[in-house]
Coordinates of C-alpha atoms and ligand atoms in Angstrom, one line a residue:
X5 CA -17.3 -10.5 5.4
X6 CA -17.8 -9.8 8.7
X7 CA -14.1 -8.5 11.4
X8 CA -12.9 -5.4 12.9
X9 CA -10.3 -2.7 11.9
X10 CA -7.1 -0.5 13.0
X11 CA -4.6 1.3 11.9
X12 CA -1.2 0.8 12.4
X13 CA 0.2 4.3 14.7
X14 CA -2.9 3.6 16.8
X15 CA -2.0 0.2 18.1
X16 CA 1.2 -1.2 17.1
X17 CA 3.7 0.2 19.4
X18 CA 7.2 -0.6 18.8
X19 CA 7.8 3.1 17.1
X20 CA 11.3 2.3 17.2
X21 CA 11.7 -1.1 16.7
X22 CA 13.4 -2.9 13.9
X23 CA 14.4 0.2 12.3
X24 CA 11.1 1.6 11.9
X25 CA 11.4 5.8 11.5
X26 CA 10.0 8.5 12.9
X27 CA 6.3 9.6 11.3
X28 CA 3.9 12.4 11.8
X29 CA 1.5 9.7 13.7
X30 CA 4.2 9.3 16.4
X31 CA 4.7 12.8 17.6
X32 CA 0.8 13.4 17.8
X33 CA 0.9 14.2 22.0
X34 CA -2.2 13.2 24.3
X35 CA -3.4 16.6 25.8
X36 CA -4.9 19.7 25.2
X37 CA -2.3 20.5 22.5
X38 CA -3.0 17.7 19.9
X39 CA -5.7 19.1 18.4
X40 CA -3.2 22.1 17.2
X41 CA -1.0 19.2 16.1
X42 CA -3.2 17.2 14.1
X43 CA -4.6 20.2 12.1
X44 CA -1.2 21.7 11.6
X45 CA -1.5 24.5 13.7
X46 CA 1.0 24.1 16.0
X47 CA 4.6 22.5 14.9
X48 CA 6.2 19.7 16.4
X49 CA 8.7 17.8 14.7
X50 CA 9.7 15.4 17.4
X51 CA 9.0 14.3 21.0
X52 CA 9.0 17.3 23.4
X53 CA 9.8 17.4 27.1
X54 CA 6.3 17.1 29.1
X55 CA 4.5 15.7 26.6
X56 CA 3.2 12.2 26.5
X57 CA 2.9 10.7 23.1
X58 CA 0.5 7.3 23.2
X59 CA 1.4 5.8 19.8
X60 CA 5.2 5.3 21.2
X61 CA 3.7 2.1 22.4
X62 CA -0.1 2.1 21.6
X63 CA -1.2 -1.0 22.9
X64 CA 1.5 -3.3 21.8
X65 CA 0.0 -5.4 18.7
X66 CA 3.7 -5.3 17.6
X67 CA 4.5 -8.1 20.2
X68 CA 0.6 -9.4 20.9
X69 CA -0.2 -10.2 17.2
X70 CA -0.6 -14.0 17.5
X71 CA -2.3 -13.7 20.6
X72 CA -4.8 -10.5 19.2
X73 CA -5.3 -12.4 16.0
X74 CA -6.3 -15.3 17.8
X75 CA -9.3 -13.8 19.6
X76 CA -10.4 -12.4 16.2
X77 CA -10.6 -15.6 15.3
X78 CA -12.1 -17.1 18.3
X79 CA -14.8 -14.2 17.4
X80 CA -15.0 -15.8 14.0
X81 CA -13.8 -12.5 12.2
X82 CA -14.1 -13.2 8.4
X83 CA -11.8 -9.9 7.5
X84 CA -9.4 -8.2 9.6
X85 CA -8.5 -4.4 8.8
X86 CA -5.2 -3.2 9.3
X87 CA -3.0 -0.5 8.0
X88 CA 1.1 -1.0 7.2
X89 CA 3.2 1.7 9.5
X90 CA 5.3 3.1 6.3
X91 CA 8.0 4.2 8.3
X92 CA 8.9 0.5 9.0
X93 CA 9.2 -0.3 5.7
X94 CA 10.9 2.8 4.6
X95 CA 12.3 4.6 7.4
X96 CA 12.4 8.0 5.6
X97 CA 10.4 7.6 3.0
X98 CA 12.8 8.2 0.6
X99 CA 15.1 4.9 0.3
X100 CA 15.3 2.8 -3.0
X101 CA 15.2 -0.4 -1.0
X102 CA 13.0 -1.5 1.5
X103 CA 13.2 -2.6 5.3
X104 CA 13.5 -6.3 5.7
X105 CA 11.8 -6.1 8.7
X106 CA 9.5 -4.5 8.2
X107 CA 8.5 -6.2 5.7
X108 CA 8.8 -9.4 7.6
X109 CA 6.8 -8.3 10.5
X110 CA 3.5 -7.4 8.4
X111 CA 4.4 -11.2 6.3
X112 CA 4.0 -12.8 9.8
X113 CA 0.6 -10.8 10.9
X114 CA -0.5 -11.5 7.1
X115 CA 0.2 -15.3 7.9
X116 CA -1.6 -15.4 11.3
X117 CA -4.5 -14.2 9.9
X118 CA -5.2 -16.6 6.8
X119 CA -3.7 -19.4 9.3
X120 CA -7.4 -18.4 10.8
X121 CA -8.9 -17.9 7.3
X122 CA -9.2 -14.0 8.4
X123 CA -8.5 -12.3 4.9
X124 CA -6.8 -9.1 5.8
X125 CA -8.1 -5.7 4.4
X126 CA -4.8 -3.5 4.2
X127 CA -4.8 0.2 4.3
X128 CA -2.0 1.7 2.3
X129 CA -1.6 4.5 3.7
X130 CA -3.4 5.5 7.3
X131 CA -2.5 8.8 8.3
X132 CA 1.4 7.9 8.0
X133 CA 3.8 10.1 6.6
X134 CA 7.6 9.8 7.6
X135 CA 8.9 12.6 9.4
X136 CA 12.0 13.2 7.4
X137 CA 9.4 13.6 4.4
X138 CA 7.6 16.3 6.1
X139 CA 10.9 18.3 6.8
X140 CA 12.3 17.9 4.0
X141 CA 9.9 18.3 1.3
X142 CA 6.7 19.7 3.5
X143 CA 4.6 16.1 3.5
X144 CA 2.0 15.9 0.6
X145 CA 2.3 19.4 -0.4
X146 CA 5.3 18.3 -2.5
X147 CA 4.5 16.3 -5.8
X148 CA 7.3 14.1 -5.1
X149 CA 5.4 12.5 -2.4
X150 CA 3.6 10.5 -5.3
X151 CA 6.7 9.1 -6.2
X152 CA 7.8 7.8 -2.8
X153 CA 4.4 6.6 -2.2
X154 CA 4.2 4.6 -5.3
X155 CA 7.8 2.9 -4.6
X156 CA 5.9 2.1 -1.1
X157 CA 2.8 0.6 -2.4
X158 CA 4.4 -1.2 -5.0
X159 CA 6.6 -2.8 -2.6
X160 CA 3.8 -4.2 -0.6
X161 CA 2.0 -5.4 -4.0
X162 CA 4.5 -7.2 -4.9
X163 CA 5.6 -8.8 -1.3
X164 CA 2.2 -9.6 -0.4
X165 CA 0.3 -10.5 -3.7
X166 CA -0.3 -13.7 -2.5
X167 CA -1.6 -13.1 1.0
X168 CA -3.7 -9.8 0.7
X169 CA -6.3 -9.5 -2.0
X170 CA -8.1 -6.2 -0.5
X171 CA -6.5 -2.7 -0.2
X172 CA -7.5 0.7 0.5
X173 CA -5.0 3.3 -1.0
X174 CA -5.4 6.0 1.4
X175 CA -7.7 6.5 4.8
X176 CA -10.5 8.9 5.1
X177 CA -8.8 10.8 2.1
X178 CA -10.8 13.6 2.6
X179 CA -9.4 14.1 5.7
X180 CA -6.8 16.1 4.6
X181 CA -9.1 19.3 4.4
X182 CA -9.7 19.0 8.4
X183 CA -7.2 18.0 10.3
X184 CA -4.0 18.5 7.7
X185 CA -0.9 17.5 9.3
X186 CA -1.9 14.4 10.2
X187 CA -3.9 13.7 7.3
X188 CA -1.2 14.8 4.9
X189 CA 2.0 15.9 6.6
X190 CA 1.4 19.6 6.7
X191 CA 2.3 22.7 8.6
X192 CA 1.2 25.9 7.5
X193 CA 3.5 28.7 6.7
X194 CA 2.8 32.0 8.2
X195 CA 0.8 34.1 5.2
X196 CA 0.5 31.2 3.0
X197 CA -3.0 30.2 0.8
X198 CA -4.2 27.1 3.1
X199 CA -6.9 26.0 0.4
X200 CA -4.6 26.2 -2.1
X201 CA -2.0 24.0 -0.1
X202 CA -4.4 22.0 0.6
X203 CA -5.9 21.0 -2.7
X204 CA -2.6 20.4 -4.4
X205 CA -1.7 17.9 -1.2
X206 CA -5.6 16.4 -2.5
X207 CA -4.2 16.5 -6.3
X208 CA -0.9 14.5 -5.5
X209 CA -2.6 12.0 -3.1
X210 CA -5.1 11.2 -6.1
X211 CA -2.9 10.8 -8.8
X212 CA -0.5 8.8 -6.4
X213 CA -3.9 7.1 -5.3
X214 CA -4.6 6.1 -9.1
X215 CA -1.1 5.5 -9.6
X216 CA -0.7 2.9 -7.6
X217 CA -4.2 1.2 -8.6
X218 CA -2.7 0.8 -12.1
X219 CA 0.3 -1.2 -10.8
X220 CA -1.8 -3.3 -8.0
X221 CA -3.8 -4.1 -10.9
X222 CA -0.9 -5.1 -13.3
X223 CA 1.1 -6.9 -10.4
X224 CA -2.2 -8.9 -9.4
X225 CA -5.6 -8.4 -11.4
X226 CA -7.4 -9.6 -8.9
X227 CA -6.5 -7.4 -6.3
X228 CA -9.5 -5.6 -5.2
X229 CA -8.3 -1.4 -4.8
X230 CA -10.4 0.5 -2.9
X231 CA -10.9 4.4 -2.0
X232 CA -12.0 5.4 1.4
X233 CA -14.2 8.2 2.8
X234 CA -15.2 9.4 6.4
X235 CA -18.8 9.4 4.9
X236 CA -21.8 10.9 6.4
X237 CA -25.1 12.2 5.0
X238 CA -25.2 15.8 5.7
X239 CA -29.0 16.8 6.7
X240 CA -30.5 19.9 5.7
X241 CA -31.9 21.7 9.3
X242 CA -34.9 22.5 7.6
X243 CA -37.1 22.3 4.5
X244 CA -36.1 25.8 3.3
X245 CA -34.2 25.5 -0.2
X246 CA -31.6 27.4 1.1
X247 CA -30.7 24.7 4.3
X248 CA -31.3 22.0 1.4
X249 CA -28.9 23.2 -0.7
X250 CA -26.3 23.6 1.8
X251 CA -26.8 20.6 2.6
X252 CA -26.2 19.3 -0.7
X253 CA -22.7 21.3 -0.8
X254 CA -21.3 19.7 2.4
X255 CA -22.4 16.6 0.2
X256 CA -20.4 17.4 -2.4
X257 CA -17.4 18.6 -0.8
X258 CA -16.9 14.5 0.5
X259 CA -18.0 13.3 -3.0
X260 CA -15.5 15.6 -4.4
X261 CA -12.7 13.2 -3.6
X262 CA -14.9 9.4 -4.0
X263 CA -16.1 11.4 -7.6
X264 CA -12.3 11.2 -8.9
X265 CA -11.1 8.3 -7.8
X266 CA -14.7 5.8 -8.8
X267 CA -15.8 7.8 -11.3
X268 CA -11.8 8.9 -12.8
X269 CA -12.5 12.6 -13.4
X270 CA -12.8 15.6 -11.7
X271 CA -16.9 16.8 -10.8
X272 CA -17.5 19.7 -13.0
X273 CA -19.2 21.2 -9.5
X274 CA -15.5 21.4 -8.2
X275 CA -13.8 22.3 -11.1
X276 CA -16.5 25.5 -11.0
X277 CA -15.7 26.0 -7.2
X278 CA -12.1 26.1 -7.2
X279 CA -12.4 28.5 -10.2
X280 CA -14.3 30.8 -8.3
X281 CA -11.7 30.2 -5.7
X282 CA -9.2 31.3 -7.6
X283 CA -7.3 28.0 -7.0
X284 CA -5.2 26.2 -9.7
X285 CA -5.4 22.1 -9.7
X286 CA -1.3 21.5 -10.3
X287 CA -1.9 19.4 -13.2
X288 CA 1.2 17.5 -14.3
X289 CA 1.3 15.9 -18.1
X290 CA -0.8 12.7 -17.8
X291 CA -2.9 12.9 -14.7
X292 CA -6.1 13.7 -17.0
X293 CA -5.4 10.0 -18.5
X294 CA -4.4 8.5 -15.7
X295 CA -7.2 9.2 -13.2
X296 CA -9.8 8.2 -15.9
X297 CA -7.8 4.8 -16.4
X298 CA -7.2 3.8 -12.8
X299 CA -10.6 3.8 -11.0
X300 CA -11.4 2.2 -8.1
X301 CA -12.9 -1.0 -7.6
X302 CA -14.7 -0.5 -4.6
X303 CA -16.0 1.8 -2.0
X304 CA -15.0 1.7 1.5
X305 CA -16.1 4.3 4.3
X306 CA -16.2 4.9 7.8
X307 CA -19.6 6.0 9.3
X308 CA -20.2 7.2 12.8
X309 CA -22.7 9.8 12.2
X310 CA -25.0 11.5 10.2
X311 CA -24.2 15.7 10.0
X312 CA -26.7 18.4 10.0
X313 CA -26.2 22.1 8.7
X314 CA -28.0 25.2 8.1
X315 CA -27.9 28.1 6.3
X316 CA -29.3 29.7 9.3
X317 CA -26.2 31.8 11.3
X318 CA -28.1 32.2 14.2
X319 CA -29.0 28.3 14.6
X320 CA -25.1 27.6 15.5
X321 CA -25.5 24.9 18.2
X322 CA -22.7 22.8 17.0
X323 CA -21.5 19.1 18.8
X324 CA -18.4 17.1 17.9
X325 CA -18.2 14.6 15.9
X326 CA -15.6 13.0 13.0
X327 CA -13.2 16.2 12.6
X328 CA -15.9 17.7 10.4
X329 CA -18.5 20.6 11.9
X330 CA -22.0 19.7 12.7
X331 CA -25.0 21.5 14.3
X332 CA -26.9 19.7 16.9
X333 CA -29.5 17.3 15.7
X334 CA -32.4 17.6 18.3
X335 CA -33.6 13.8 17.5
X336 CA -30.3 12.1 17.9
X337 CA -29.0 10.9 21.7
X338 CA -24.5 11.2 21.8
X339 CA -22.0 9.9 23.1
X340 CA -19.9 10.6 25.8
X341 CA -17.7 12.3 23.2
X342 CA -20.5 14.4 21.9
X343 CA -20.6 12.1 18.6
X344 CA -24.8 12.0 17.4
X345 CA -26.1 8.7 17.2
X346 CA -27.6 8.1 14.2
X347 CA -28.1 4.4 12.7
X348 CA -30.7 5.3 10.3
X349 CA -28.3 7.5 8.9
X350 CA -26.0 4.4 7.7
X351 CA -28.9 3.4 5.6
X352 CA -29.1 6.7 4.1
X353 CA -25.4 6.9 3.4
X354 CA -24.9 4.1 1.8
X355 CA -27.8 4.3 -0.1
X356 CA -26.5 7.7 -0.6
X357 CA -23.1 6.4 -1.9
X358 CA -24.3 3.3 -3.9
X359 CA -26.9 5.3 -6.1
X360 CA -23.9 7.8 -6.9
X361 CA -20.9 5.5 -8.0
X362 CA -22.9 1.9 -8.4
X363 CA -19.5 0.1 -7.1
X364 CA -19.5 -2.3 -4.3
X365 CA -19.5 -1.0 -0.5
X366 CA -17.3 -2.1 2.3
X367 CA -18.0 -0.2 5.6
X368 CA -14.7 -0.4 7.4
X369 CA -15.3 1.6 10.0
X370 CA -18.0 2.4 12.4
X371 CA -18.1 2.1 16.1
X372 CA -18.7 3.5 19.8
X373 CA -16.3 5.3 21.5
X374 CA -17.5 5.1 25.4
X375 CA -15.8 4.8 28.5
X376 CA -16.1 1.3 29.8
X377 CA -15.8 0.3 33.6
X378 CA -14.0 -3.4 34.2
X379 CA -14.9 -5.6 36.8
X380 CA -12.2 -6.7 39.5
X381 CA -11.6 -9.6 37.0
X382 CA -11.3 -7.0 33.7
X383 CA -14.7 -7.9 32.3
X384 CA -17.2 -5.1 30.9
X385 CA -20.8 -5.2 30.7
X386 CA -20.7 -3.0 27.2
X387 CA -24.4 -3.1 27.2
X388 CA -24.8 0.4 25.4
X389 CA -22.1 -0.7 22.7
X390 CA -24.0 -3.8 22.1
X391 CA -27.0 -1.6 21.8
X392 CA -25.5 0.7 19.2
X393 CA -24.0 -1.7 16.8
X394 CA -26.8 -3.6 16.7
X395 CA -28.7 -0.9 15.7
X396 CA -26.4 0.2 13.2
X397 CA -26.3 -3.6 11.8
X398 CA -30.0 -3.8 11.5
X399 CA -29.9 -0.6 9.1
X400 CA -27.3 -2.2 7.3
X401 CA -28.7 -5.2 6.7
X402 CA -32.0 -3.3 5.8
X403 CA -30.2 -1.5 3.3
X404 CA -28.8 -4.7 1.4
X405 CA -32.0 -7.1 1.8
X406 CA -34.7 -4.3 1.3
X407 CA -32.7 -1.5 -1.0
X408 CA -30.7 -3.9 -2.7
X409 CA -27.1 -2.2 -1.6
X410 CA -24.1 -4.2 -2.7
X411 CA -21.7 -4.5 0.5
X412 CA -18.6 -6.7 0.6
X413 CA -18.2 -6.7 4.6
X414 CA -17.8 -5.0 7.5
X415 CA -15.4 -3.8 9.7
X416 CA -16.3 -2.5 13.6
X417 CA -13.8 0.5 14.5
X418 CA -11.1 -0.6 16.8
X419 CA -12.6 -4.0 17.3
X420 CA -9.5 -3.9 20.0
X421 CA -9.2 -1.0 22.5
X422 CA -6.9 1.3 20.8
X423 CA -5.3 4.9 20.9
X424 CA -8.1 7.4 20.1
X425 CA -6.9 9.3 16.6
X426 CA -8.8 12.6 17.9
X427 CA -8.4 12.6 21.5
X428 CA -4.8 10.5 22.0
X429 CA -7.0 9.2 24.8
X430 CA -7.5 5.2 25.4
X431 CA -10.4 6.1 27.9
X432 CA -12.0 6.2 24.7
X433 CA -13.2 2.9 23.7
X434 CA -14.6 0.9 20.9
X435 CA -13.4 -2.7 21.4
X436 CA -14.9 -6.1 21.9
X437 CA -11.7 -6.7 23.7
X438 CA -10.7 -4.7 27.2
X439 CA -7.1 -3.6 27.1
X440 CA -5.5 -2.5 30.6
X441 CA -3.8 0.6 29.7
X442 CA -5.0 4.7 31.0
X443 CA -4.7 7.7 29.2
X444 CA -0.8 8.2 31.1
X445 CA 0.2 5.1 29.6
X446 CA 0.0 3.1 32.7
X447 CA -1.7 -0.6 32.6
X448 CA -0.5 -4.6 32.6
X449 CA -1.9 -4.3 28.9
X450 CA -3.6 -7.7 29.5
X451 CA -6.6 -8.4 27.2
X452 CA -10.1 -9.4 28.2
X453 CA -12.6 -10.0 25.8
X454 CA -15.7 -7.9 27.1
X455 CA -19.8 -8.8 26.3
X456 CA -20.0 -7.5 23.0
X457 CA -17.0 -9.8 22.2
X458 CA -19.9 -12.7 22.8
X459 CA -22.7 -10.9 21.0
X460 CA -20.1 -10.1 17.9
X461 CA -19.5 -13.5 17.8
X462 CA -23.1 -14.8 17.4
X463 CA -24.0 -12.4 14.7
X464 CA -21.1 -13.8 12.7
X465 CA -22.1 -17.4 13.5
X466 CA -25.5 -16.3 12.3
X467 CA -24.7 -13.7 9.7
X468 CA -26.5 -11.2 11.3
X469 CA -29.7 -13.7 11.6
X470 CA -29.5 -13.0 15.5
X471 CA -30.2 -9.0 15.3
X472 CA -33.6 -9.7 15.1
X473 CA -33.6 -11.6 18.5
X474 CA -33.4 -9.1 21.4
X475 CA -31.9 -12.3 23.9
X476 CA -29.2 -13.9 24.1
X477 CA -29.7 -16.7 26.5
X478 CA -26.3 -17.7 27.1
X479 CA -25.5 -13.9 28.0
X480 CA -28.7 -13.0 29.4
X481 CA -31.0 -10.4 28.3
X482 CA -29.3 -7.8 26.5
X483 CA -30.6 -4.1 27.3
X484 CA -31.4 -2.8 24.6
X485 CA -32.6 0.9 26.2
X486 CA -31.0 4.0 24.9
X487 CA -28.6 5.4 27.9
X488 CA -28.9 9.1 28.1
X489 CA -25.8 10.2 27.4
X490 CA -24.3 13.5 27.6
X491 CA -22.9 15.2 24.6
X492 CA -19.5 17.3 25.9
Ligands
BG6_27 C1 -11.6 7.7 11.9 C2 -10.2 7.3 11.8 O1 -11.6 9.1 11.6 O2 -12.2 7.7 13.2 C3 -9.7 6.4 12.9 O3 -10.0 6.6 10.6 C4 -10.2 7.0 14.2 O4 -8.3 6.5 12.9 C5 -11.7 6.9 14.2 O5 -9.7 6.4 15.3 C6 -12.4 7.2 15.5 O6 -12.0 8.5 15.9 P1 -11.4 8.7 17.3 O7 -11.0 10.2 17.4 O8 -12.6 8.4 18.3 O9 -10.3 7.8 17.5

């Protein structure tokens, strides 16, 4: 299945609309702070004076739907990835009953799509928490959260067994570890033990994560439950054992979390790290049981570079990239945004991930964030993103037809331009469709698809069968050169 994929803070809008509540998504600000924000450095518990905060209106899919939905189609998407804001169905997180319309809002996106014959891939959970859950019980910290969760998961199994057949139960779970508050709700206490914090929020979102597979697959068995992993071969710098095995840690500490929810169990390589650690997994009667009974059926991951380490202090040229730490990789060109370009490395990973679990793939997200420059009729010339997904798409394709990979589709990053999660920016872009909005919030937020909305479209016609043409006549010769690009 070939479409594209969101999540809900980052484009919706609407934050207050229809009763939705307040979540940590929302008061995320654009600006030098939010990186403080994000990882649960620096409080903030509500919209401050000066601050701008992009997801208050993101780029208004809660009132563009039908006509967004409709260029995915013209596009030919196949599968369109979306995440459900949770604070419009529960507004605090902690109600018995659901929001109508909440509820009736994601009905009416569900219904667009498979009036298209888009099948929608819905994330459970993407980076959402409601607010009055993080001041009241301290986000995913608290075991409770499973229970609220659940009630919220449930909810949408039942609504919407008849119109979504694909979920995901949490994004990028691992994310938690990196960038806390907005993965999981959390603020640190002065003096407190962060790992510790932070693997019992990883406990409670498995269990809950497991939880709520065993009732999708009682309400529907033919739901399809998948986990979900910022993935991304770590390399070792060099051939010395020492840079190989630290390579293979980094490794483990992403299958750490894919290990217990495929494989329904603990890795005996964490249970001896967090030993060492001195850090107790809060075990609650049951989990042991329910984990190993409630695995997933697939595996879904975003990829947007490979990672390199070494065990080497003084070779400590790092580069940005996906919240996670990574030296520079001398044979890889960036982006704009410092992320490594690396589309051999999507080979790698998922052969990576498919040896280790043996469970279907589903890339859902993977992309180019670049600035793009409109026309004076709002048209882009996104050459360079062209270039790179093709790239990445002709690895992927290598990987199933040659290495025998099982993959159930794919899903481009923001296949629509959307807030940045990292930056709060919309200068950074990934979509096949221009949307007239600036980092201050300023734009007619009219939407124009750009060039790669064209070349998208014929490798879906074509099921990728055109990758391994260079020209697209009706388009004109596509560069395919590398752009130097300068990492920041
Ligand atoms: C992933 C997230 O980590 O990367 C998305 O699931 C995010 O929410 C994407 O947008 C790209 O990152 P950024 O910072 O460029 O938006």
């Amino acid at each position: 299945m070939w479409g594209g994929a969101t999540a809900a803070n980052q484009f919706e809008g609407a934050y207050n609309a229809d009763g939705r509540g307040l979540a940590n998504v929302d008061v995320c600000p654009h600006g030098s702070d939010r990186w403080d924000v994000v990882a649960g450095k620096k409080k903030m518990y509500n919209f401050e004076e000066g601050y701008y905060y992009p997801a208050q209106e993101g780029i208004d899919f809660y009132n563009n739907y039908k006509e967004d939905i409709k260029l995915f189609a013209e596009m030919g998407f196949k599968v369109f990835r979306m995440s459900i804001g949770w604070t419009r169905i529960f507004p605090k997180g902690d109600e018995l009953e659901p929001n109508e319309a909440g509820l009736k809002f994601y009905e009416n996106v569900f219904d667009e799509c498979l009036k298209y014959g888009i099948e929608p891939l819905v994330t459970i959970v993407h980076f959402d928490v409601p607010m009055h859950l993080v001041e009241t019980i301290g986000g995913w910290r608290s075991r409770e959260m499973v229970g609220h969760y659940v009630r919220f998961a449930e909810t949408l199994f039942k609504r919407f067994k008849d119109k979504v057949k694909y979920w995901l139960t949490f994004n990028e779970i691992n994310m938690l570890m990196h960038l806390p508050f907005i993965g999981a709700g959390i603020c640190f206490e002065e003096g407190e033990n962060k790992e510790q914090v932070k693997f019992n929020a990883a406990h409670h979102e498995l269990v809950a994560s497991a939880m709520a597979t065993k009732i999708a697959h009682e309400i529907n068995p033919d739901f399809m439950i998948g986990c979900m992993l910022a993935a991304a071969k770590t390399y070792a710098n060099t051939c010395h054992p020492k840079d190989v095995w630290q390579s293979m840690e980094k490794d483990s500490e992403d299958f750490f979390f894919i290990d217990v929810q495929s494989r329904g169990a603990y890795p005996r390589f964490a249970l001896k790290e967090l030993e060492r650690k001195g850090i107790s997994i809060p075990w609650a009667d049951g989990d042991k049981d329910l984990l190993k009974e409630n695995t997933v059926d697939f595996i879904s991951f975003s990829y947007y570079s490979s990672r390199l380490t070494s065990a080497d202090p003084e070779v400590n040229q790092h580069t940005s990239g996906n919240a996670f730490a990574t030296l520079k990789n001398p044979h890889l060109e960036a982006s704009e945004w410092g992320w490594q370009i690396d589309p051999l490395g999507l080979r790698i990973t998922m052969n990576m991930l498919y040896d280790r679990y043996q469970k279907p793939l589903f890339i859902v997200e993977n992309g180019l964030g670049a600035v793009d420059t409109p026309d004076e009729n709002g048209y882009v010339e996104d050459d360079y993103r062209i270039e790179y997904l093709q790239a990445h798409l002709k690895h992927m394709i290598d990987a199933v037809v040659l290495d025998g990979v099982e993959l159930l589709g794919y899903t481009s990053w923001g296949c629509i331009d959307l807030v940045s999660a990292g930056t709060g920016e919309m200068k950074k872009r990934y979509g096949y469709i221009y949307v007239d909005r600036d980092n201050e919030g300023k734009g007619t937020l009219k939407r124009t698809p750009k060039k790669s909305f064209y070349w998208y479209k014929k490798v879906i016609e074509t099921n990728g069968a055109v990758l391994d043409k260079i020209s697209l006549p009706e388009l004109g010769d596509v560069d395919v050169k590398v752009t130097e690009q300068q990492a920041v």
